[in-house]
Amino acid sequence: MRKSLVSAIALALALSAGGLVAAPAPAVAGGAGLATTQLPRTVRPTHYDVAIVPHADKLNFDGKVTVDVQVLQPTRSITLNALNMTFSSVRLTSASGHAVAGKATVDAKNQTATFTFDTSLAPGSYKLAMAYTGKIETQPNGLFAIDYDTKGGKKRALYTQFENSDARRFIPSWDEPAYKATFDLTVTVPADEMAVSNMPVASKTELGNGMARVSFQPTPKMSTYLLFFGVGDFDRATTTSDGTQSGVIMQKGKAAQAAFALDSAKAVLHDYNDYFGIKYPLPKLDNIAAPGSSQFFSAMENWGAIFTFEYAMLLDPSFSTQGDRMEVFNTEAHEMAHQWFGDLVTMNWWDNLWLNEGFASWMAERETEKRHPEWNTVLDTVGVREGAMSRDAVATTHPIVQKIDTVEQASQAFDTITYSKGEAVIRMLEAYVGPAAWRQGVHDYLKAHAYGNAVSDDLWHAMDGVAGGKPITQVAHDFTLQPGVPLIEVGSAACSDGTTTVKLSQGEFTRDRPHKKPLHWHVPVTAQVVGNARVSTLVDGRATMKLPGCGPVLLNAGQSGYYRTLYAPAQLAALKHDFGKLAPIDQLGLMSDAWAEGMAGLEPVFDFLDMARATPADADPTLWSEVAGSLAALDNYYRGDKARQARFRAYAVKQLKPVFARVGWEAKPDESTSTTLLRTQLIGSLAELGDQDMLNEVRHRYAARASDPKAVPAALRKTIYAVVAVNADEATWDKLHAQAKSETTPLIKDRLYGLLSIAKDETLAKRALALALTGEPGATNSAGMIRGVAWRHPELAYDFAIAHRAQVDKLVDSTSSTRFYPALGGSSFDPAMIGKIKAYEATIAQTARRPADTVIANIKYRMMIRNQRLPAVDAWLQKNGG
Ligand SMILES: [Zn+2]
């Protein structure tokens, strides 16, 4: 699964994923080597034969399922997962043909159904047949409906979303990853619509009443959460890659917009077959696009039938940007990596979710670098690591491998630690053992556990076999079983006979516990004297390194390490002096450390400000994006303090304007991708910083869009619209609203509704909130609007959502709700917000409070920055012409 993200409008609308009404786990049946389970271990399934008849108009469905089960111990009852289902019959047949009826009891809280029988069942094989009815949801949990506009009117399509624990809304099942089984799915659907599932269609029978019965080929052994079914008025385009049929499926008429996704899938499938050394095992792989959105995810790796929201898969030539193109590729590469990591080999339980998500994220980044070196995405890895370290440096963090007891906790595990720290740690470990050995280890691990389940130690055992004696398990355990960020302090460095000797010691970087006793890690460190060869070592508490050459010492050269570096002032001064000689990725790494350590109080804030000011005009555009982003972040800390903010803004605009002058409004034919991305970033940042020239030009272009086609080129359309929407007055907002209403392309329509939510003006923000509670924006888009309002009006959005909680609950995926509400208050500086979030916490399960606690920790941190760091920024401005 790929986490939800509303693509960057360069306006820090970075909305991340966000929970289910919890089923507290029954006592977890433990035992070495056994997966965690919330179900009795007495019965296990081997095969499901499922027949579903959806009633799309009534939002419900009829289901019949026969499950081949093995009874392992004598029992009088069978318990499985089921949610929002009504059973009309339950029948158990033994291998000898003896049938007994079962009595169903549903436990909504634990999301289970228990069937009891009059006699004790002897161990052996049985068929458990159930007839039931279920619900079609309006949010992506279980079988759900998406309604969307087309030029020919409204349409409704159905899809499924089961991860992490929603297959139980579709099939009464052993809905946990370790209960792998095979599936035969048959559906009764309108004959003129297309039905799609994990496997190719085996047969289609017209029933004569406008309906058809479609059966799919049996799946391989897999986890329930990977099953997929979709039906609608679709088109499908296909190609072949290494003999596998690769397809894209989307609403009718949009095949051209999926061409990039189709071409990319062909290339990626070939590369992955090659990298993993195991051929993709299913006969086909489809990628299905759907209108709408989710607070939980943007795409899902159902085996052979990847589901992706349109905004992360289709490219509309009138609207999509370079950033969208990169997002489409990365999303597809992530979900396709899961076809091996996750689908073929699945984590035993959600505590090892990172084996899925960290790997897919890392693999996607790797594949993007390989196929699109011109995008220069290797620099993005610093941003991924920064996101992880920021989350990992507060008290509410958790280890990558963490204890998960409840469904809600499993949903919450889809977070920055699992994805981004997972990715960053894998990147470090690959660099530590070497890419060839790492690849061999990955292959050996996948081969040993194909069609089965695994835990992290299975991977380390495979790596031990290829790591050439390096203590990979030790390093991996340090970084996956304990939380937090190592801090490597650079002590004395002396040069003699052309060799620099440098002493290192390891502490811990935290944002909120300055006196914390550091944990201990074995840290792979790569260092160099600037301009000389790199040297690597393993820092076990302390280390002495001998580096060829004399001059400034740079740690984490190449930036593959998951740690921060703290230099002595003289060392940092020397590095600042030689900044231009560093590789762009190391410039970015050094600047990121200076920013984070400056904000945390480990070094002066001015280190970062000096570096930002000294950034050469011709520096890598990604570096300038970083500077622009950090200045916009600082600006945000001044919110509500007009005089000081004005002074800061004057300085920030003065620094960024010449950069924009170089980049210009018009794209040059041969410009780099990073320059294209920097253009939109700077338009957004300068507008955010209140630069009148920028605001005037944006307004001018927006007003001229009808008469001058060049005024708002497709590549800038989203950005220009976003700036206009942020600064909208009532008349402009009304026009945008009218445009959203009449738009018939969901990809654009969904975005326009999103834009209605980002206005600075409080009256308009209130109108956006009211609009979100109506059916108008589309059932899956309203939650995103409330999040949109919350960025600038956290108190308003939070109070509104809590006051209308019964209505808002229906607009949020159940997998996201425990994160959704607290996040609304996340950008507040008001101490009262902490009390409000605590009041919310009292209404949810104790075991589900970590995301809310994290929001509180971040609010406190932000208040600290305002009180303790901004005065230093002010002083620096005074001295440096602010
Ligand atoms: Zn994923």
Tab-separated table of N, CA and C in Angstrom, residues 127-201:
chain	number	residue	atom	x	y	z
A	127	LYS	N	-15.960	-28.929	4.959
A	127	LYS	CA	-16.346	-27.772	4.153
A	127	LYS	C	-17.339	-26.959	4.969
A	128	LEU	N	-16.996	-25.694	5.168
A	128	LEU	CA	-17.864	-24.788	5.937
A	128	LEU	C	-18.576	-23.876	4.942
A	129	ALA	N	-19.901	-24.053	4.773
A	129	ALA	CA	-20.656	-23.261	3.792
A	129	ALA	C	-21.500	-22.226	4.515
A	130	MET	N	-21.417	-20.966	4.068
A	130	MET	CA	-22.164	-19.885	4.717
A	130	MET	C	-22.874	-19.066	3.652
A	131	ALA	N	-24.116	-18.660	3.933
A	131	ALA	CA	-24.816	-17.683	3.095
A	131	ALA	C	-25.024	-16.449	3.953
A	132	TYR	N	-24.802	-15.270	3.374
A	132	TYR	CA	-24.832	-14.054	4.181
A	132	TYR	C	-25.128	-12.845	3.312
A	133	THR	N	-25.404	-11.741	3.953
A	133	THR	CA	-25.501	-10.464	3.249
A	133	THR	C	-24.534	-9.487	3.890
A	134	GLY	N	-24.009	-8.577	3.084
A	134	GLY	CA	-23.086	-7.572	3.599
A	134	GLY	C	-23.407	-6.205	3.034
A	135	LYS	N	-22.612	-5.236	3.440
A	135	LYS	CA	-22.854	-3.855	3.023
A	135	LYS	C	-21.820	-3.380	2.006
A	136	ILE	N	-22.265	-2.569	1.070
A	136	ILE	CA	-21.326	-1.857	0.204
A	136	ILE	C	-21.083	-0.501	0.858
A	137	GLU	N	-19.841	-0.224	1.145
A	137	GLU	CA	-19.488	0.986	1.894
A	137	GLU	C	-19.351	2.183	0.955
A	138	THR	N	-19.315	3.365	1.549
A	138	THR	CA	-19.067	4.569	0.752
A	138	THR	C	-17.664	5.125	0.992
A	139	GLN	N	-16.913	4.520	1.915
A	139	GLN	CA	-15.493	4.810	2.076
A	139	GLN	C	-14.718	3.528	1.742
A	140	PRO	N	-13.438	3.664	1.363
A	140	PRO	CA	-12.687	2.483	0.935
A	140	PRO	C	-12.337	1.511	2.062
A	141	ASN	N	-13.325	0.815	2.572
A	141	ASN	CA	-13.148	-0.260	3.554
A	141	ASN	C	-14.052	-1.406	3.133
A	142	GLY	N	-13.486	-2.550	2.726
A	142	GLY	CA	-14.313	-3.648	2.238
A	142	GLY	C	-14.743	-3.379	0.806
A	143	LEU	N	-15.949	-3.871	0.427
A	143	LEU	CA	-16.505	-3.558	-0.904
A	143	LEU	C	-17.098	-2.159	-0.830
A	144	PHE	N	-16.662	-1.282	-1.742
A	144	PHE	CA	-17.149	0.098	-1.653
A	144	PHE	C	-17.514	0.649	-3.029
A	145	ALA	N	-18.345	1.673	-3.023
A	145	ALA	CA	-18.812	2.314	-4.255
A	145	ALA	C	-18.124	3.660	-4.418
A	146	ILE	N	-17.775	3.977	-5.647
A	146	ILE	CA	-17.317	5.333	-5.974
A	146	ILE	C	-18.279	5.878	-7.034
A	147	ASP	N	-18.912	7.002	-6.738
A	147	ASP	CA	-19.756	7.685	-7.720
A	147	ASP	C	-18.933	8.790	-8.359
A	148	TYR	N	-19.039	8.915	-9.670
A	148	TYR	CA	-18.240	9.944	-10.341
A	148	TYR	C	-18.970	10.504	-11.548
A	149	ASP	N	-18.522	11.693	-11.953
A	149	ASP	CA	-19.123	12.368	-13.094
A	149	ASP	C	-18.441	11.945	-14.389
A	150	THR	N	-19.215	11.898	-15.455
A	150	THR	CA	-18.657	11.762	-16.797
A	150	THR	C	-19.449	12.708	-17.683
A	151	LYS	N	-18.970	12.887	-18.892
A	151	LYS	CA	-19.723	13.760	-19.814
A	151	LYS	C	-21.125	13.192	-20.045
A	152	GLY	N	-21.262	11.867	-19.930
A	152	GLY	CA	-22.553	11.229	-20.144
A	152	GLY	C	-23.384	11.090	-18.866
A	153	GLY	N	-22.963	11.707	-17.800
A	153	GLY	CA	-23.747	11.650	-16.569
A	153	GLY	C	-23.030	10.913	-15.452
A	154	LYS	N	-23.739	10.702	-14.351
A	154	LYS	CA	-23.149	10.065	-13.163
A	154	LYS	C	-22.960	8.558	-13.365
A	155	LYS	N	-21.876	8.048	-12.838
A	155	LYS	CA	-21.643	6.600	-12.882
A	155	LYS	C	-21.306	6.118	-11.477
A	156	ARG	N	-21.497	4.830	-11.269
A	156	ARG	CA	-21.081	4.201	-10.010
A	156	ARG	C	-20.240	2.969	-10.325
A	157	ALA	N	-19.067	2.881	-9.734
A	157	ALA	CA	-18.234	1.685	-9.883
A	157	ALA	C	-17.974	1.107	-8.501
A	158	LEU	N	-17.695	-0.191	-8.441
A	158	LEU	CA	-17.409	-0.870	-7.171
A	158	LEU	C	-15.983	-1.406	-7.168
A	159	TYR	N	-15.355	-1.308	-6.015
A	159	TYR	CA	-13.998	-1.817	-5.842
A	159	TYR	C	-13.907	-2.413	-4.439
A	160	THR	N	-12.794	-3.099	-4.162
A	160	THR	CA	-12.569	-3.550	-2.785
A	160	THR	C	-11.260	-2.998	-2.254
A	161	GLN	N	-11.199	-2.803	-0.935
A	161	GLN	CA	-9.960	-2.438	-0.241
A	161	GLN	C	-9.958	-3.193	1.079
A	162	PHE	N	-9.006	-4.108	1.248
A	162	PHE	CA	-9.024	-5.002	2.410
A	162	PHE	C	-7.890	-4.771	3.398
A	163	GLU	N	-6.786	-4.167	2.987
A	163	GLU	CA	-5.705	-4.002	3.947
A	163	GLU	C	-6.041	-2.834	4.871
A	164	ASN	N	-5.877	-2.956	6.207
A	164	ASN	CA	-5.244	-4.106	6.770
A	164	ASN	C	-6.224	-5.207	7.194
A	165	SER	N	-7.448	-4.889	7.588
A	165	SER	CA	-8.306	-5.923	8.184
A	165	SER	C	-9.764	-5.800	7.736
A	166	ASP	N	-9.982	-5.605	6.436
A	166	ASP	CA	-11.343	-5.388	5.951
A	166	ASP	C	-11.849	-6.441	4.973
A	167	ALA	N	-11.091	-7.508	4.723
A	167	ALA	CA	-11.625	-8.617	3.922
A	167	ALA	C	-12.822	-9.205	4.667
A	168	ARG	N	-12.805	-9.079	5.988
A	168	ARG	CA	-13.885	-9.601	6.839
A	168	ARG	C	-15.212	-8.888	6.613
A	169	ARG	N	-15.201	-7.788	5.887
A	169	ARG	CA	-16.463	-7.128	5.522
A	169	ARG	C	-17.041	-7.738	4.245
A	170	PHE	N	-16.231	-8.534	3.533
A	170	PHE	CA	-16.607	-9.085	2.220
A	170	PHE	C	-16.849	-10.593	2.309
A	171	ILE	N	-15.954	-11.267	3.020
A	171	ILE	CA	-16.044	-12.728	3.185
A	171	ILE	C	-15.828	-13.055	4.654
A	172	PRO	N	-16.714	-13.859	5.253
A	172	PRO	CA	-16.392	-14.360	6.590
A	172	PRO	C	-15.129	-15.214	6.448
A	173	SER	N	-14.074	-14.838	7.150
A	173	SER	CA	-12.768	-15.411	6.796
A	173	SER	C	-11.788	-15.346	7.959
A	174	TRP	N	-10.726	-16.096	7.838
A	174	TRP	CA	-9.589	-15.981	8.761
A	174	TRP	C	-8.749	-14.824	8.232
A	175	ASP	N	-9.120	-13.625	8.655
A	175	ASP	CA	-8.635	-12.414	7.994
A	175	ASP	C	-7.352	-11.910	8.660
A	176	GLU	N	-6.336	-12.729	8.646
A	176	GLU	CA	-5.030	-12.374	9.182
A	176	GLU	C	-3.980	-12.856	8.191
A	177	PRO	N	-2.846	-12.113	8.088
A	177	PRO	CA	-1.916	-12.402	6.991
A	177	PRO	C	-1.344	-13.815	6.987
A	178	ALA	N	-1.243	-14.448	8.159
A	178	ALA	CA	-0.603	-15.774	8.196
A	178	ALA	C	-1.536	-16.887	7.731
A	179	TYR	N	-2.849	-16.608	7.651
A	179	TYR	CA	-3.787	-17.645	7.186
A	179	TYR	C	-3.894	-17.593	5.666
A	180	LYS	N	-2.875	-18.055	4.990
A	180	LYS	CA	-2.904	-18.034	3.528
A	180	LYS	C	-3.785	-19.164	2.993
A	181	ALA	N	-4.467	-18.886	1.899
A	181	ALA	CA	-5.355	-19.877	1.282
A	181	ALA	C	-5.496	-19.536	-0.188
A	182	THR	N	-6.118	-20.434	-0.953
A	182	THR	CA	-6.433	-20.134	-2.356
A	182	THR	C	-7.887	-19.678	-2.445
A	183	PHE	N	-8.195	-18.915	-3.489
A	183	PHE	CA	-9.537	-18.330	-3.630
A	183	PHE	C	-10.079	-18.584	-5.034
A	184	ASP	N	-11.341	-19.049	-5.108
A	184	ASP	CA	-12.114	-19.052	-6.357
A	184	ASP	C	-13.220	-18.025	-6.186
A	185	LEU	N	-13.224	-17.015	-7.034
A	185	LEU	CA	-14.238	-15.958	-6.916
A	185	LEU	C	-15.160	-15.979	-8.129
A	186	THR	N	-16.471	-15.946	-7.853
A	186	THR	CA	-17.488	-15.797	-8.902
A	186	THR	C	-18.352	-14.601	-8.539
A	187	VAL	N	-18.648	-13.744	-9.512
A	187	VAL	CA	-19.488	-12.569	-9.239
A	187	VAL	C	-20.612	-12.496	-10.257
A	188	THR	N	-21.749	-11.970	-9.830
A	188	THR	CA	-22.858	-11.728	-10.751
A	188	THR	C	-22.974	-10.222	-10.923
A	189	VAL	N	-22.732	-9.765	-12.154
A	189	VAL	CA	-22.616	-8.324	-12.409
A	189	VAL	C	-23.361	-7.954	-13.684
A	190	PRO	N	-23.608	-6.649	-13.921
A	190	PRO	CA	-24.235	-6.249	-15.189
A	190	PRO	C	-23.402	-6.744	-16.364
A	191	ALA	N	-24.082	-7.347	-17.363
A	191	ALA	CA	-23.360	-8.006	-18.461
A	191	ALA	C	-22.516	-7.036	-19.271
A	192	ASP	N	-22.908	-5.752	-19.293
A	192	ASP	CA	-22.160	-4.802	-20.115
A	192	ASP	C	-21.046	-4.101	-19.331
A	193	GLU	N	-20.821	-4.485	-18.082
A	193	GLU	CA	-19.733	-3.905	-17.311
A	193	GLU	C	-18.549	-4.881	-17.251
A	194	MET	N	-17.383	-4.332	-16.890
A	194	MET	CA	-16.192	-5.168	-16.798
A	194	MET	C	-15.940	-5.547	-15.343
A	195	ALA	N	-15.744	-6.844	-15.113
A	195	ALA	CA	-15.396	-7.292	-13.764
A	195	ALA	C	-13.937	-7.688	-13.758
A	196	VAL	N	-13.230	-7.335	-12.681
A	196	VAL	CA	-11.804	-7.637	-12.621
A	196	VAL	C	-11.449	-8.151	-11.239
A	197	SER	N	-10.514	-9.072	-11.198
A	197	SER	CA	-10.044	-9.623	-9.933
A	197	SER	C	-8.557	-9.938	-10.071
A	198	ASN	N	-8.014	-10.656	-9.079
A	198	ASN	CA	-6.581	-10.947	-9.090
A	198	ASN	C	-6.158	-11.775	-10.292
A	199	MET	N	-7.025	-12.702	-10.693
A	199	MET	CA	-6.690	-13.653	-11.755
A	199	MET	C	-7.535	-13.369	-12.995
A	200	PRO	N	-7.123	-13.893	-14.162
A	200	PRO	CA	-7.910	-13.696	-15.386
A	200	PRO	C	-9.298	-14.345	-15.270
A	201	VAL	N	-10.222	-13.860	-16.104
A	201	VAL	CA	-11.563	-14.442	-16.152
A	201	VAL	C	-11.460	-15.861	-16.687
